[in-house]
Short mmCIF file of C-alpha atoms in Angstrom, two decimals:
data_model
loop_
_atom_site.label_atom_id
_atom_site.label_comp_id
_atom_site.label_asym_id
_atom_site.label_seq_id
_atom_site.Cartn_x
_atom_site.Cartn_y
_atom_site.Cartn_z
CA MET B 1 116.42 114.18 113.88
CA PRO B 2 116.08 113.27 117.56
CA ALA B 3 113.20 110.99 118.54
CA VAL B 4 111.66 113.72 120.74
CA VAL B 5 111.46 116.07 117.77
CA ALA B 6 109.98 113.38 115.54
CA VAL B 7 107.29 112.63 118.14
CA LEU B 8 106.53 116.36 118.55
CA LEU B 9 106.22 116.80 114.79
CA LEU B 10 103.99 113.73 114.46
CA LEU B 11 101.75 114.91 117.31
CA ALA B 12 101.60 118.38 115.77
CA GLY B 13 100.69 116.78 112.45
CA LEU B 14 97.97 114.67 114.10
CA SER B 15 96.53 117.68 115.87
CA GLU B 16 96.63 119.79 112.73
CA ALA B 17 94.99 116.99 110.75
CA ALA B 18 92.28 116.61 113.38
CA GLY B 19 91.54 120.32 113.29
CA ARG B 20 91.36 120.39 109.53
CA LEU B 21 89.78 117.02 108.76
CA LEU B 22 87.19 116.52 111.49
CA PRO B 23 84.81 119.15 110.08
CA VAL B 24 85.14 117.50 106.66
CA VAL B 25 84.64 114.01 108.10
CA ALA B 26 81.58 115.23 110.00
CA ARG B 27 80.02 116.14 106.65
CA LEU B 28 80.66 112.68 105.21
CA SER B 29 77.48 110.78 105.86
CA GLY B 30 77.99 107.19 106.87
CA ALA B 31 81.78 107.41 107.10
CA SER B 32 83.14 104.27 108.73
CA ARG B 33 85.56 104.45 111.64
CA ARG B 34 88.18 102.76 109.54
CA ARG B 35 87.89 105.44 106.86
CA VAL B 36 88.03 108.24 109.43
CA VAL B 37 91.09 106.74 111.13
CA GLY B 38 92.74 106.28 107.74
CA LEU B 39 92.12 109.90 106.81
CA MET B 40 93.42 111.08 110.19
CA LEU B 41 96.60 109.01 109.95
CA ALA B 42 97.22 110.11 106.38
CA GLY B 43 96.63 113.73 107.40
CA ALA B 44 98.97 113.36 110.38
CA ILE B 45 101.73 111.99 108.18
CA VAL B 46 101.27 114.68 105.54
CA ASP B 47 101.13 117.53 108.06
CA GLY B 48 104.03 116.10 110.06
CA ALA B 49 106.08 115.86 106.87
CA VAL B 50 105.21 119.44 105.96
CA PHE B 51 106.27 120.61 109.41
CA ALA B 52 109.49 118.61 109.10
CA LEU B 53 110.21 120.17 105.69
CA TRP B 54 109.68 123.77 106.82
CA PRO B 55 113.24 124.41 108.14
CA LEU B 56 114.80 122.48 105.26
CA SER B 57 112.79 124.49 102.72
CA ALA B 58 113.75 127.77 104.40
CA TRP B 59 117.42 126.72 104.47
CA THR B 60 117.32 125.74 100.78
CA LEU B 61 115.62 129.01 99.86
CA ALA B 62 118.23 130.96 101.84
CA GLU B 63 121.00 129.15 99.97
CA LEU B 64 119.37 129.95 96.63
CA VAL B 65 118.59 133.63 97.09
CA LEU B 66 121.02 134.80 99.77
CA THR B 67 124.77 134.66 99.96
CA THR B 68 125.26 132.41 102.95
CA ALA B 69 128.61 131.70 104.52
CA ALA B 70 127.45 128.59 106.36
CA SER B 71 128.42 125.12 105.30
CA GLU B 72 126.13 122.25 104.29
CA GLU B 73 126.74 120.47 107.61
CA ALA B 74 125.21 123.36 109.55
CA ALA B 75 121.75 123.12 107.96
CA LEU B 76 118.75 124.35 109.93
CA VAL B 77 116.93 121.55 111.76
CA TRP B 78 114.13 121.28 114.29
CA THR B 79 115.10 121.21 117.95
CA PRO B 80 112.74 120.39 120.84
CA GLY B 81 112.69 124.09 121.76
CA LEU B 82 111.63 125.09 118.26
CA ALA B 83 109.13 122.25 117.79
CA ALA B 84 107.26 122.55 121.12
CA PRO B 85 105.48 125.82 120.19
CA LEU B 86 104.54 124.19 116.88
CA LEU B 87 102.62 121.53 118.80
CA LEU B 88 100.72 124.25 120.67
CA ALA B 89 99.91 126.00 117.39
CA ALA B 90 98.66 122.74 115.91
CA VAL B 91 96.42 122.11 118.91
CA LEU B 92 94.86 125.51 118.33
CA ALA B 93 94.22 124.69 114.66
CA PHE B 94 90.72 123.55 115.51
CA PRO B 95 88.47 125.95 113.59
CA LEU B 96 86.33 126.91 116.57
CA LEU B 97 89.31 127.84 118.76
CA GLY B 98 90.34 130.75 116.63
CA PRO B 99 92.17 130.86 113.32
CA LEU B 100 93.69 134.24 114.21
CA LEU B 101 95.31 132.84 117.35
CA HIS B 102 96.57 129.88 115.32
CA LEU B 103 98.04 132.26 112.73
CA LEU B 104 99.75 134.32 115.44
CA LEU B 105 101.28 131.21 117.00
CA MET B 106 102.50 130.00 113.61
CA ALA B 107 104.07 133.43 113.10
CA GLY B 108 105.78 133.00 116.48
CA VAL B 109 107.09 129.58 115.44
CA GLY B 110 108.28 131.13 112.19
CA ALA B 111 110.06 133.89 114.11
CA GLY B 112 111.85 131.23 116.14
CA LEU B 113 112.88 129.48 112.94
CA ALA B 114 114.01 132.80 111.45
CA THR B 115 116.20 133.48 114.47
CA ALA B 116 117.76 130.01 114.19
CA LEU B 117 118.22 130.41 110.41
CA ALA B 118 119.84 133.83 110.81
CA ALA B 119 122.31 132.45 113.34
CA THR B 120 123.03 129.28 111.37
CA ALA B 121 123.31 130.82 107.90
CA GLY B 122 124.97 134.04 108.97
CA VAL B 123 122.38 136.29 107.32
CA GLY B 124 120.25 139.12 108.64
CA TRP B 125 117.11 138.34 110.64
CA TRP B 126 114.77 139.98 108.10
CA ASP B 127 116.30 138.02 105.23
CA ALA B 128 115.92 134.82 107.25
CA ALA B 129 112.34 135.74 108.18
CA GLY B 130 111.54 136.26 104.50
CA CYS B 131 112.93 132.82 103.62
CA VAL B 132 111.00 131.18 106.47
CA ALA B 133 107.79 132.99 105.49
CA VAL B 134 108.06 132.12 101.79
CA ALA B 135 108.88 128.49 102.63
CA GLY B 136 105.98 128.31 105.11
CA VAL B 137 103.47 129.84 102.71
CA GLY B 138 104.65 127.61 99.86
CA LEU B 139 104.33 124.48 101.97
CA GLY B 140 100.97 125.66 103.31
CA VAL B 141 99.60 126.20 99.82
CA ALA B 142 100.88 122.78 98.74
CA VAL B 143 99.30 120.96 101.69
CA GLU B 144 96.03 122.85 101.26
CA GLY B 145 95.95 121.68 97.66
CA VAL B 146 96.45 118.10 98.84
CA ARG B 147 93.67 118.52 101.41
CA ARG B 148 91.24 119.84 98.80
CA LEU B 149 92.13 116.99 96.47
CA VAL B 150 91.52 114.42 99.21
CA VAL B 151 88.18 116.03 100.06
CA ARG B 152 87.16 116.04 96.41
CA LEU B 153 88.13 112.39 95.98
CA ASN B 154 86.41 111.29 99.19
CA THR B 155 83.14 113.20 98.84
CA ARG B 156 80.27 111.06 97.73
CA ARG B 157 78.21 112.54 94.98
CA ALA B 158 74.49 112.09 94.75
CA PRO B 159 73.45 109.82 91.90
CA GLU B 160 72.06 111.60 88.91
CA PRO B 161 68.29 111.30 88.51
CA VAL B 162 67.04 109.11 85.73
CA ALA B 163 65.05 111.20 83.28
#
């Protein structure tokens, strides 16, 4: 993976984490800066890893369910042209800027990945789009589960009253 792509994916992960975690952190009363920075960095790494795994997951899914003629060396990878729109979509992940616009941009990024997967794997565009969509939804559900677990573990509970 080229360094430019790694930086784009990390920045997209940081932006996505900021959009998803800042509302949660705002609800944490008395959260220290160190804790907030730790949550942001952890979120950036997790989201960046999920973004990095999206093409690999789609490629693996295509190999499992489709008859692909491509070789292992020609696996689908991020390029700067494919990753740049992902950074824009992550910037728009902030809840107040419009989840619908964010969803549309992610669909555009997915369409770009589907085009690259169709060309690389030698399958039809709709088959590739299905693999990209299933991989994206699966990764999205997994990362949302991690987010909810982190929120549950980091939410302070009020002490129970003594009766």
